[in-house]
Coordinates of C-alpha atoms and ligand atoms in Angstrom, one line a residue:
M1 CA 9.0 20.7 -27.2
L2 CA 9.9 20.2 -23.3
L3 CA 9.3 16.7 -22.1
I4 CA 8.9 16.8 -18.3
Y5 CA 9.0 14.0 -15.7
P6 CA 8.2 15.5 -12.2
P7 CA 9.3 14.4 -8.8
V8 CA 8.5 12.0 -7.1
A9 CA 8.5 8.0 -8.2
K10 CA 11.6 5.7 -7.2
P11 CA 15.0 7.2 -9.0
S12 CA 16.4 3.5 -10.2
E13 CA 15.7 3.8 -13.7
P14 CA 14.8 6.5 -16.3
P15 CA 11.1 7.3 -17.5
A16 CA 10.0 4.9 -20.2
G17 CA 7.0 7.1 -21.1
L18 CA 9.8 10.0 -22.1
A19 CA 11.8 7.9 -23.7
K20 CA 9.1 6.7 -25.8
L21 CA 8.2 10.0 -26.7
A22 CA 11.5 11.4 -27.6
G23 CA 11.6 8.6 -30.1
A24 CA 8.4 9.1 -31.7
L25 CA 8.6 13.1 -32.3
R26 CA 12.7 12.8 -33.2
S27 CA 11.9 10.2 -35.8
A28 CA 9.2 12.3 -36.9
G29 CA 11.1 15.2 -37.2
F30 CA 10.4 17.2 -34.1
P31 CA 12.7 18.2 -32.0
C32 CA 12.5 17.5 -28.1
T33 CA 14.1 18.3 -24.9
L34 CA 13.9 15.6 -21.7
F35 CA 14.1 17.1 -18.5
D36 CA 14.0 14.2 -15.6
A37 CA 13.1 16.6 -13.1
N38 CA 12.8 13.6 -10.5
L39 CA 16.1 12.5 -10.5
A40 CA 17.5 16.1 -10.6
G41 CA 15.4 17.3 -8.0
L42 CA 16.6 14.8 -6.1
E43 CA 20.1 15.3 -6.7
H44 CA 19.3 19.2 -6.1
L45 CA 17.8 18.2 -2.8
L46 CA 20.8 15.9 -1.5
A47 CA 23.3 18.4 -2.4
K48 CA 21.9 21.2 0.0
P49 CA 23.4 21.3 3.8
L50 CA 21.2 20.2 6.4
L51 CA 21.8 22.5 9.4
D52 CA 18.9 20.8 11.7
A53 CA 20.4 17.1 11.7
D54 CA 20.4 17.1 15.6
D55 CA 19.6 13.6 16.4
T56 CA 22.4 10.6 16.2
W57 CA 20.6 9.0 13.0
S58 CA 20.1 12.3 11.4
R59 CA 23.8 13.5 11.8
R60 CA 25.1 10.0 10.9
A61 CA 23.0 10.0 7.6
C62 CA 24.5 13.6 6.4
R63 CA 27.9 12.4 8.0
N64 CA 27.5 9.3 5.1
L65 CA 25.1 11.0 2.5
K66 CA 27.9 10.9 -0.6
A67 CA 29.0 7.7 0.3
N68 CA 25.5 6.2 0.6
Q69 CA 24.7 7.6 -2.8
A70 CA 27.8 6.2 -4.7
A71 CA 27.4 2.8 -2.9
L72 CA 24.0 2.9 -4.2
R73 CA 25.2 3.2 -7.6
S74 CA 28.0 0.5 -7.1
P75 CA 27.2 -3.4 -7.2
A76 CA 29.0 -4.4 -4.3
L77 CA 26.7 -2.7 -2.0
Y78 CA 23.9 -5.0 -3.3
G79 CA 25.6 -8.2 -2.3
N80 CA 24.9 -6.9 1.4
L81 CA 21.7 -6.6 2.4
D82 CA 22.1 -4.8 5.7
R83 CA 24.1 -2.3 4.5
Y84 CA 22.0 -1.8 1.4
K85 CA 18.9 -1.4 3.6
R86 CA 21.0 1.1 5.8
A87 CA 22.3 3.2 2.9
V88 CA 18.9 3.3 1.5
S89 CA 17.2 4.5 5.2
D90 CA 20.1 7.0 5.8
V91 CA 19.4 8.7 2.6
S92 CA 15.8 8.4 2.9
R93 CA 16.4 10.2 6.6
V94 CA 18.1 13.0 5.0
L95 CA 15.3 13.4 2.3
A96 CA 12.6 13.6 4.9
L97 CA 14.5 16.2 7.2
H98 CA 14.5 18.5 4.1
G99 CA 11.2 17.9 3.4
K100 CA 10.2 18.2 7.3
N101 CA 11.7 22.0 6.9
Q102 CA 8.8 22.5 4.4
G103 CA 6.3 20.3 6.2
I104 CA 6.5 18.0 3.4
G105 CA 6.5 14.1 3.9
L106 CA 9.3 13.2 1.6
S107 CA 10.5 10.0 0.7
L108 CA 12.9 8.5 -2.2
A109 CA 9.0 7.3 -3.4
N110 CA 6.5 9.6 -2.0
Y111 CA 5.5 13.4 -1.9
Q112 CA 2.9 14.2 1.1
D113 CA 1.5 17.8 1.6
P114 CA -0.8 17.6 4.7
T115 CA -2.8 20.5 3.8
L116 CA -3.3 19.4 -0.3
S117 CA -4.6 16.1 -1.5
P118 CA -3.4 14.7 -4.9
I119 CA -7.0 12.7 -5.3
R120 CA -9.3 16.2 -5.1
S121 CA -8.8 18.4 -8.1
A122 CA -9.3 21.7 -6.4
D123 CA -6.2 20.8 -4.6
L124 CA -4.3 20.2 -7.7
L125 CA -5.6 23.7 -9.2
Q126 CA -4.4 25.2 -5.4
A127 CA -0.7 23.6 -5.9
A128 CA -0.6 25.1 -9.5
E129 CA -2.2 28.6 -8.3
T130 CA 1.0 28.4 -5.6
P131 CA 3.7 27.0 -7.1
E132 CA 5.9 28.9 -4.5
N133 CA 4.3 27.0 -1.5
N134 CA 5.9 23.5 -3.2
L135 CA 9.2 22.0 -1.6
Y136 CA 10.9 22.3 -5.4
Y137 CA 9.9 25.3 -6.4
A138 CA 13.1 27.7 -5.1
W139 CA 14.8 24.8 -8.1
F140 CA 12.5 24.1 -10.7
S141 CA 11.5 27.7 -11.2
Q142 CA 15.1 28.2 -11.9
R143 CA 15.4 25.0 -13.9
L144 CA 12.5 25.7 -15.8
A145 CA 12.9 29.2 -17.0
K146 CA 16.6 28.4 -18.3
L147 CA 15.2 25.5 -20.2
V148 CA 12.5 27.6 -21.6
E149 CA 14.5 30.4 -22.3
D150 CA 17.3 27.9 -23.7
T151 CA 15.2 25.8 -26.1
A152 CA 12.1 27.8 -27.0
P153 CA 9.9 25.0 -26.6
S154 CA 6.8 24.7 -28.6
H155 CA 5.0 23.0 -26.0
A156 CA 5.5 21.5 -22.5
G157 CA 4.5 18.1 -21.8
L158 CA 4.5 16.8 -18.1
S159 CA 4.3 12.8 -17.7
V160 CA 2.6 11.8 -14.5
N161 CA 2.4 8.5 -13.8
Y162 CA 2.0 8.3 -9.9
L163 CA -0.2 9.9 -7.2
S164 CA 3.4 10.9 -5.8
Q165 CA 4.3 13.1 -8.9
A166 CA 0.9 14.8 -9.0
L167 CA 1.5 17.9 -6.8
P168 CA 4.7 18.8 -7.7
A169 CA 3.5 18.1 -11.5
F170 CA 0.6 20.8 -11.1
A171 CA 3.1 23.1 -9.3
M172 CA 5.3 22.9 -12.0
A173 CA 2.4 23.7 -14.9
G174 CA 0.9 26.5 -12.7
F175 CA 4.8 28.0 -12.7
L176 CA 4.8 27.6 -16.7
K177 CA 1.3 29.0 -16.9
R178 CA 1.9 32.0 -14.5
H179 CA 5.5 32.8 -16.6
Y180 CA 4.8 31.7 -20.1
P181 CA 0.8 32.0 -20.8
H182 CA 1.5 31.5 -24.9
L183 CA 3.1 28.0 -23.6
P184 CA 1.1 25.1 -24.2
I185 CA 0.6 22.5 -21.4
I186 CA 0.0 18.9 -22.2
M187 CA -0.5 15.8 -19.8
G188 CA -0.3 12.0 -19.8
G189 CA 0.8 9.1 -18.3
G190 CA -0.5 6.4 -16.2
L191 CA -2.2 8.8 -13.5
V192 CA -3.6 11.1 -16.4
T193 CA -4.8 8.1 -18.2
S194 CA -6.8 6.8 -15.2
W195 CA -8.4 10.0 -14.7
L196 CA -9.5 9.8 -18.2
R197 CA -11.0 6.4 -18.4
H198 CA -12.6 7.0 -15.2
P199 CA -16.4 6.7 -15.9
G200 CA -17.9 10.3 -15.2
W201 CA -14.8 12.0 -15.9
S202 CA -15.1 15.5 -16.6
N203 CA -12.2 17.9 -17.1
P204 CA -11.4 20.0 -14.0
F205 CA -8.4 21.3 -15.6
S206 CA -9.0 22.8 -18.4
G207 CA -8.0 26.3 -17.8
L208 CA -4.3 25.3 -16.8
V209 CA -3.6 22.3 -18.9
D210 CA -4.4 22.7 -23.1
H211 CA -4.3 19.0 -23.4
L212 CA -4.6 15.7 -21.8
I213 CA -4.0 12.5 -23.3
A214 CA -4.9 9.0 -22.1
G215 CA -3.1 6.0 -22.8
P216 CA -0.1 6.1 -25.4
G217 CA 0.8 9.3 -25.8
E218 CA 3.0 9.4 -29.1
G219 CA -0.1 9.4 -31.3
P220 CA -1.9 12.3 -30.1
L221 CA 1.3 14.1 -29.0
L222 CA 2.0 14.3 -32.6
K223 CA -1.3 15.2 -33.9
I224 CA -1.0 18.1 -31.6
L225 CA 2.6 19.3 -33.0
G226 CA 0.7 19.1 -36.5
A227 CA 2.5 15.9 -37.8
E228 CA 0.8 15.1 -40.8
N229 CA 1.2 11.4 -41.1
L230 CA 1.2 9.4 -38.1
L231 CA 4.8 7.0 -38.5
P232 CA 5.0 3.5 -37.3
Q233 CA 5.7 3.2 -33.9
A234 CA 9.1 4.3 -33.2
T235 CA 12.0 3.0 -30.9
P236 CA 12.2 4.6 -27.4
D237 CA 15.2 7.2 -27.7
Y238 CA 17.3 7.2 -24.6
S239 CA 20.2 8.8 -25.6
D240 CA 19.5 11.7 -23.1
L241 CA 18.4 9.6 -20.2
A242 CA 21.3 7.0 -20.3
K243 CA 24.0 9.7 -19.0
N244 CA 22.0 10.2 -15.9
A245 CA 23.3 8.9 -12.6
Y246 CA 20.3 6.7 -11.4
L247 CA 20.5 4.9 -8.2
A248 CA 21.2 1.7 -9.3
P249 CA 24.4 0.1 -10.0
G250 CA 24.5 0.2 -13.9
F251 CA 21.6 1.5 -16.5
I252 CA 18.7 -0.3 -16.0
L253 CA 16.6 -0.3 -19.4
P254 CA 13.0 -0.2 -18.6
Y255 CA 11.2 -1.3 -22.2
A256 CA 7.2 -2.3 -22.8
A257 CA 6.5 -4.6 -25.4
A258 CA 2.7 -4.0 -25.1
S259 CA 0.2 -1.7 -23.5
G260 CA -2.5 -3.0 -22.0
C261 CA -2.9 -6.7 -20.8
W262 CA -3.3 -9.7 -23.5
W263 CA -4.9 -11.6 -20.4
N264 CA -7.3 -8.6 -19.1
R265 CA -9.5 -10.4 -17.1
C266 CA -9.0 -10.1 -13.7
S267 CA -11.9 -8.6 -11.8
F268 CA -9.6 -6.8 -9.1
C269 CA -7.4 -5.3 -12.1
P270 CA -7.8 -1.4 -13.0
E271 CA -6.5 -2.5 -16.4
K272 CA -9.5 -4.1 -17.1
A273 CA -11.9 -1.6 -15.3
E274 CA -10.3 1.1 -17.4
G275 CA -10.9 -0.8 -20.8
N276 CA -7.1 -0.1 -21.5
P277 CA -6.7 -1.7 -24.9
Y278 CA -4.1 -4.5 -25.1
A279 CA -1.4 -3.5 -27.4
P280 CA 1.3 -5.2 -28.4
L281 CA 4.5 -4.9 -30.7
A282 CA 5.5 -7.7 -33.0
T283 CA 8.2 -9.9 -31.5
D284 CA 10.7 -9.3 -34.4
R285 CA 10.1 -5.7 -33.9
V286 CA 10.7 -6.2 -29.6
L287 CA 13.8 -8.1 -30.3
G288 CA 15.1 -5.6 -32.8
D289 CA 14.5 -2.6 -30.7
L290 CA 16.0 -4.5 -27.3
D291 CA 19.2 -5.4 -29.9
S292 CA 19.5 -1.8 -30.8
L293 CA 18.8 -0.3 -27.5
A294 CA 21.0 -2.6 -25.7
G295 CA 23.9 -1.7 -28.0
Q296 CA 23.5 2.2 -27.5
T297 CA 22.7 2.1 -23.5
R298 CA 24.9 -0.7 -22.5
P299 CA 22.6 -1.8 -19.9
S300 CA 23.0 -4.2 -16.8
L301 CA 19.5 -4.9 -16.4
L302 CA 16.3 -5.0 -18.6
H303 CA 12.8 -4.4 -16.9
L304 CA 10.3 -5.5 -19.1
L305 CA 7.6 -3.2 -18.3
D306 CA 4.6 -5.1 -19.5
N307 CA 1.5 -5.8 -17.2
A308 CA 2.1 -9.3 -18.4
V309 CA 4.7 -10.5 -20.9
H310 CA 3.2 -12.4 -23.3
P311 CA 4.1 -16.1 -24.1
A312 CA 5.1 -15.8 -27.3
L313 CA 7.8 -13.2 -26.6
L314 CA 8.9 -15.4 -23.8
Q315 CA 9.4 -18.5 -26.3
A316 CA 11.3 -15.9 -28.6
L317 CA 13.3 -14.5 -25.8
T318 CA 14.7 -18.2 -25.1
E319 CA 14.9 -19.0 -29.0
Q320 CA 17.0 -15.9 -29.2
P321 CA 18.8 -14.7 -26.0
I322 CA 19.5 -10.7 -26.0
G323 CA 22.7 -11.1 -23.9
I324 CA 21.2 -8.7 -20.7
P325 CA 19.7 -10.0 -17.5
W326 CA 16.2 -9.2 -17.5
Y327 CA 13.2 -9.5 -15.2
G328 CA 9.1 -8.6 -15.7
F329 CA 6.0 -9.5 -15.2
I330 CA 4.5 -13.1 -16.2
R331 CA 1.2 -14.8 -16.0
I332 CA 1.9 -17.6 -14.6
S333 CA 0.9 -21.0 -16.7
E334 CA 1.8 -24.5 -17.7
M335 CA 4.4 -23.1 -19.9
L336 CA 6.4 -22.2 -16.4
C337 CA 6.0 -25.5 -15.4
D338 CA 8.3 -27.4 -17.9
R339 CA 11.6 -27.5 -16.2
D340 CA 13.4 -27.3 -19.7
F341 CA 11.5 -23.9 -20.5
C342 CA 12.5 -22.3 -17.1
R343 CA 15.9 -23.2 -17.5
A344 CA 15.9 -22.1 -20.9
L345 CA 14.5 -18.6 -19.5
R346 CA 17.4 -18.4 -17.0
R347 CA 19.9 -18.9 -20.0
S348 CA 17.9 -16.3 -21.7
G349 CA 19.0 -13.7 -18.9
C350 CA 15.8 -13.9 -16.8
V351 CA 16.9 -13.2 -13.6
M352 CA 13.8 -12.7 -11.7
L353 CA 10.0 -13.0 -12.4
K354 CA 7.1 -11.3 -10.9
L355 CA 4.0 -13.7 -10.4
G356 CA 0.6 -12.6 -9.3
I357 CA -0.1 -15.5 -7.6
E358 CA -2.7 -13.5 -5.4
S359 CA -4.2 -16.1 -3.1
G360 CA -3.8 -20.0 -2.1
D361 CA -7.1 -20.6 -2.0
Q362 CA -8.6 -22.0 -6.0
K363 CA -12.1 -20.7 -5.3
V364 CA -10.7 -17.1 -4.2
L365 CA -8.9 -17.4 -7.5
E366 CA -12.0 -18.5 -9.8
R367 CA -14.2 -15.9 -7.9
M368 CA -11.3 -13.0 -9.3
E369 CA -11.2 -14.7 -12.8
K370 CA -7.6 -14.8 -12.3
G371 CA -7.3 -18.2 -14.3
I372 CA -4.6 -19.9 -12.8
D373 CA -4.9 -22.8 -11.2
L374 CA -3.2 -23.7 -7.6
D375 CA -1.7 -27.0 -8.6
V376 CA 0.2 -24.9 -12.0
S377 CA 1.5 -22.2 -9.6
S378 CA 2.9 -24.8 -7.1
R379 CA 4.8 -26.7 -10.3
A380 CA 5.8 -23.5 -11.6
L381 CA 7.2 -22.3 -8.4
E382 CA 9.5 -25.2 -8.2
A383 CA 10.6 -25.1 -11.8
L384 CA 11.3 -21.5 -11.4
R385 CA 13.7 -22.4 -8.0
E386 CA 15.1 -25.2 -9.8
A387 CA 16.6 -23.3 -12.9
G388 CA 17.6 -20.6 -10.6
I389 CA 15.3 -17.8 -11.2
A390 CA 14.3 -15.4 -8.3
T391 CA 10.8 -15.1 -7.6
Y392 CA 8.1 -12.0 -6.7
V393 CA 5.4 -12.8 -5.8
Y394 CA 2.3 -10.8 -5.3
L395 CA -0.8 -11.8 -3.0
L396 CA -3.9 -9.9 -2.9
F397 CA -5.7 -10.2 0.5
G398 CA -9.5 -9.4 1.4
T399 CA -11.3 -9.6 -1.9
P400 CA -14.6 -10.2 -1.5
G401 CA -14.8 -14.2 -1.9
E402 CA -12.0 -14.6 1.1
S403 CA -12.3 -14.9 4.7
R404 CA -9.8 -15.5 7.4
Q405 CA -9.9 -18.9 6.4
E406 CA -9.0 -18.1 2.7
A407 CA -6.6 -16.0 3.7
R408 CA -5.0 -19.1 5.9
H409 CA -5.2 -21.0 3.0
T410 CA -2.3 -18.7 1.3
L411 CA 0.0 -18.2 4.2
E412 CA 0.2 -22.7 4.0
F413 CA 1.0 -21.8 0.2
V414 CA 3.5 -19.7 0.8
R415 CA 4.8 -22.0 3.9
R416 CA 4.8 -24.8 1.4
H417 CA 6.5 -22.9 -1.0
H418 CA 8.9 -20.6 1.2
E419 CA 12.2 -22.1 -0.6
A420 CA 11.1 -21.1 -4.4
I421 CA 9.3 -17.5 -3.2
T422 CA 11.9 -15.3 -2.8
F423 CA 10.0 -12.0 -2.2
L424 CA 6.7 -10.9 -1.6
N425 CA 4.3 -8.4 -2.2
L426 CA 1.3 -8.4 0.0
A427 CA -1.5 -6.1 -1.0
I428 CA -5.2 -5.3 0.5
F429 CA -8.1 -5.3 -1.8
N430 CA -9.1 -2.0 -3.3
L431 CA -12.4 -2.0 -5.2
P432 CA -11.9 -0.1 -8.7
M433 CA -15.0 2.2 -9.0
A434 CA -15.3 1.1 -12.3
S435 CA -15.6 -2.7 -11.8
K436 CA -17.9 -5.3 -12.7
E437 CA -18.0 -6.2 -8.7
A438 CA -18.5 -2.7 -7.8
S439 CA -21.7 -2.9 -9.1
E440 CA -22.6 -6.3 -7.0
L441 CA -21.4 -5.0 -3.4
K442 CA -22.6 -2.4 -1.2
T443 CA -20.5 0.5 -1.5
R444 CA -19.2 3.8 0.5
D445 CA -16.7 6.0 -0.4
F446 CA -13.5 5.5 0.1
Y447 CA -11.4 8.5 0.0
E448 CA -12.2 12.1 0.1
G449 CA -11.6 13.1 -3.2
N450 CA -13.2 13.4 -6.7
L451 CA -10.1 11.7 -8.2
S452 CA -10.3 8.6 -6.3
F453 CA -10.4 5.5 -8.2
Y454 CA -11.3 3.2 -5.1
Q455 CA -14.8 2.6 -3.2
D456 CA -14.9 1.4 0.5
F457 CA -17.2 -1.8 0.4
E458 CA -19.4 -3.6 3.0
H459 CA -17.6 -7.4 2.7
P460 CA -20.0 -9.8 2.3
R461 CA -18.0 -11.8 4.7
G462 CA -17.4 -9.5 7.3
W463 CA -13.4 -9.8 6.5
D464 CA -12.7 -6.0 6.4
R465 CA -9.7 -4.2 5.8
Q466 CA -9.2 -3.8 9.5
K467 CA -9.3 -7.2 10.0
V468 CA -7.4 -8.2 7.0
R469 CA -4.4 -5.6 8.4
R470 CA -4.6 -7.3 11.8
F471 CA -4.1 -11.2 10.2
L472 CA -1.1 -9.5 8.3
E473 CA 0.3 -7.9 11.1
Q474 CA 0.0 -10.6 13.9
E475 CA -0.3 -13.9 11.9
F476 CA 0.9 -13.6 8.3
K477 CA 4.3 -11.7 9.1
R478 CA 5.3 -13.2 12.0
D479 CA 5.3 -16.7 10.4
P480 CA 8.9 -17.9 10.9
L481 CA 9.0 -19.2 7.0
V482 CA 7.5 -16.3 6.1
A483 CA 9.4 -13.3 8.0
P484 CA 12.6 -13.9 6.2
I485 CA 11.1 -13.6 2.7
L486 CA 9.4 -10.1 4.0
H487 CA 13.1 -9.4 5.4
R488 CA 14.6 -9.8 2.1
D489 CA 12.5 -7.3 0.3
P490 CA 14.7 -4.1 -0.6
P491 CA 12.7 -0.9 1.0
V492 CA 11.2 1.6 -1.0
F493 CA 12.9 0.1 -4.2
T494 CA 11.3 -3.1 -3.6
S495 CA 11.0 -4.9 -7.0
N496 CA 13.1 -2.3 -8.8
H497 CA 16.3 -3.2 -6.6
A498 CA 15.1 -6.9 -5.9
A499 CA 16.8 -8.6 -8.5
L500 CA 19.8 -7.1 -8.1
L501 CA 19.9 -8.2 -4.3
Q502 CA 19.5 -11.9 -5.2
Q503 CA 22.4 -14.3 -5.0
G504 CA 23.3 -15.5 -8.1
C505 CA 21.4 -13.1 -10.0
R506 CA 24.1 -10.4 -9.6
F507 CA 25.1 -8.4 -12.5
V508 CA 28.0 -6.5 -13.2
Ligands
SF4_1 S1 -3.0 -10.4 -15.6 FE1 -2.6 -8.5 -14.4 S2 -2.9 -6.7 -16.2 FE2 -4.2 -8.7 -16.7 S3 -5.8 -8.5 -16.3 FE3 -4.9 -9.7 -14.7 S4 -4.1 -8.3 -12.9 FE4 -4.5 -7.0 -15.0

C-alpha cells in the first residue's frame, strides 16, 4: 500500500498518522511505502530557481535560502530569536514567490487557491478533475507515477489532517484516479474524521474516493486490506520517516498516547462536538513504545500529541523518565500546583507545557465547562515557572459568556502572570455547528461551504468578532506586559518550535 501525506502542513516533524499506519500494516504482514509529500514537495519547490525575485527582500531571501534551510536544521539558530524569525520569514518569502507565479497563496503552513475553497466539496472535486492546475502537479505527477510503478501498491491512502492539505490531496487523488483507475483510493486523517462525524454528512466524494475513514485508521485499513484478525495496536514505525530532513534542529518524535480527550466536556471543543471517543493506550505500553522509538530514532525532542495528556501518564513519566526532552498539552489541575511534582516533571524532561487556560474570568470558564479554577491556574503557572518549565498558554475570546469586561479580566490575568507565561496563543471563538451551544444561540451561516464546521452566531451580549478583534489589536496586544510574550512566538511554526527557542529548554 502507498501512504501519502499531502502538502501543506508545518514541516517540522514527521506525520504521526503515517507512522502509526505503517506500524499496524507491517506488523500484520502488509507491506507499505510512506511518502511524505509535504516535506518532499517543499524541498522540490525550494530547489527550483526563481527568476522574478526583483525586490530587495526577495533577492536576499533567494540568496540566503540554502543557508536559512541549513540554519533551521541546526541548534545554534534557535538561540537567537531575531535570526530565527528572519530565517523563517525569508524561507516563507521564497515559497510565497513560487506560489504567486501560479496565483497560489503559499507558505510553510498553508495553500490557498483564490478560485477553490477547501470547505466546498464541489471545489475539492474540481481540484481532483483538474489536477494539472495544482501548484505541485508537475512534481507530484512524476513522483506518484514512479512510486506506483516501482511499488505496485494494492491501494493508495491519503492522510488529510488540515484544510491546508485538502486541495493538494484532492489533486493527487484526481491524478491517481485518472492514470490508475483500478487503484483504490482511501482517505483518512483529522479533517476527514471531522467531515464524517459531522451531523448530516452525506458523502460527495464517492466517485473519487473508494473509502473514507473516521478516527484511528489502523483497524478499518486492515479490514479493507483483508486482514483476517485485527492484531493489538502496534508501535508506530518511523524507520522511513526518521531519515527525512525536517525543518528542526534534530528529529522530533511525535507520539499519541490516546485519541479523543479524557475530559471531553469543554463546550467549545470540536472533539466533544464530533463525539470522538477517548481511547488511551495503557501507560506501560506507552513507556515501552517511547523507549523503543527513542532507541530507533534518537529523537532530540518528544512531542506528545494527546489533546490532554492523562494525569496517570504524567505521574508515570516522573517516576520513569524517558530521557528525552518532551512537551505536550495538559489540563490544569491541582497536580500542577505541587512544586515538587513540577520539579519532577522538569527532571522527567518536560521542557514546555501547552495549557488551555482560555479565560481569566471564572464565570466564563464555568459556562465553557472548562472545569478549571482560576486560583488553581495561578498557582500552577507559578509552580511551573519555578520548576523552569515553559508554558504555551491558549486563550479564547468572544465566547457566548464573555463581554469586554470579562475579556479585560483575561488581560489582567495575563498581566499578573506575565513572568510565568512564556508564549500565548490568542483565538477568537468559533461556534461548532454540532455543539450544544449552537442549538441555544441565534445562528447564521459563517463560511460559504457545505464542509464548514462552524456557524456564525449573534452574540448574546453584543461582543461580536469585530469588537473582539479590535480589542485584541488595540488593547490586549499593545499591553506592555503582554507584547513581549507575543513577540517571542515563533512565526508560522508557533508551538511546534516554541520549546526549542526557550532559554534553559535548549536541546542538543
Ligand atoms: S480539554 Fe481540550 S480536548 Fe478536552 S474537551 Fe477540553 S478543549 Fe476539548
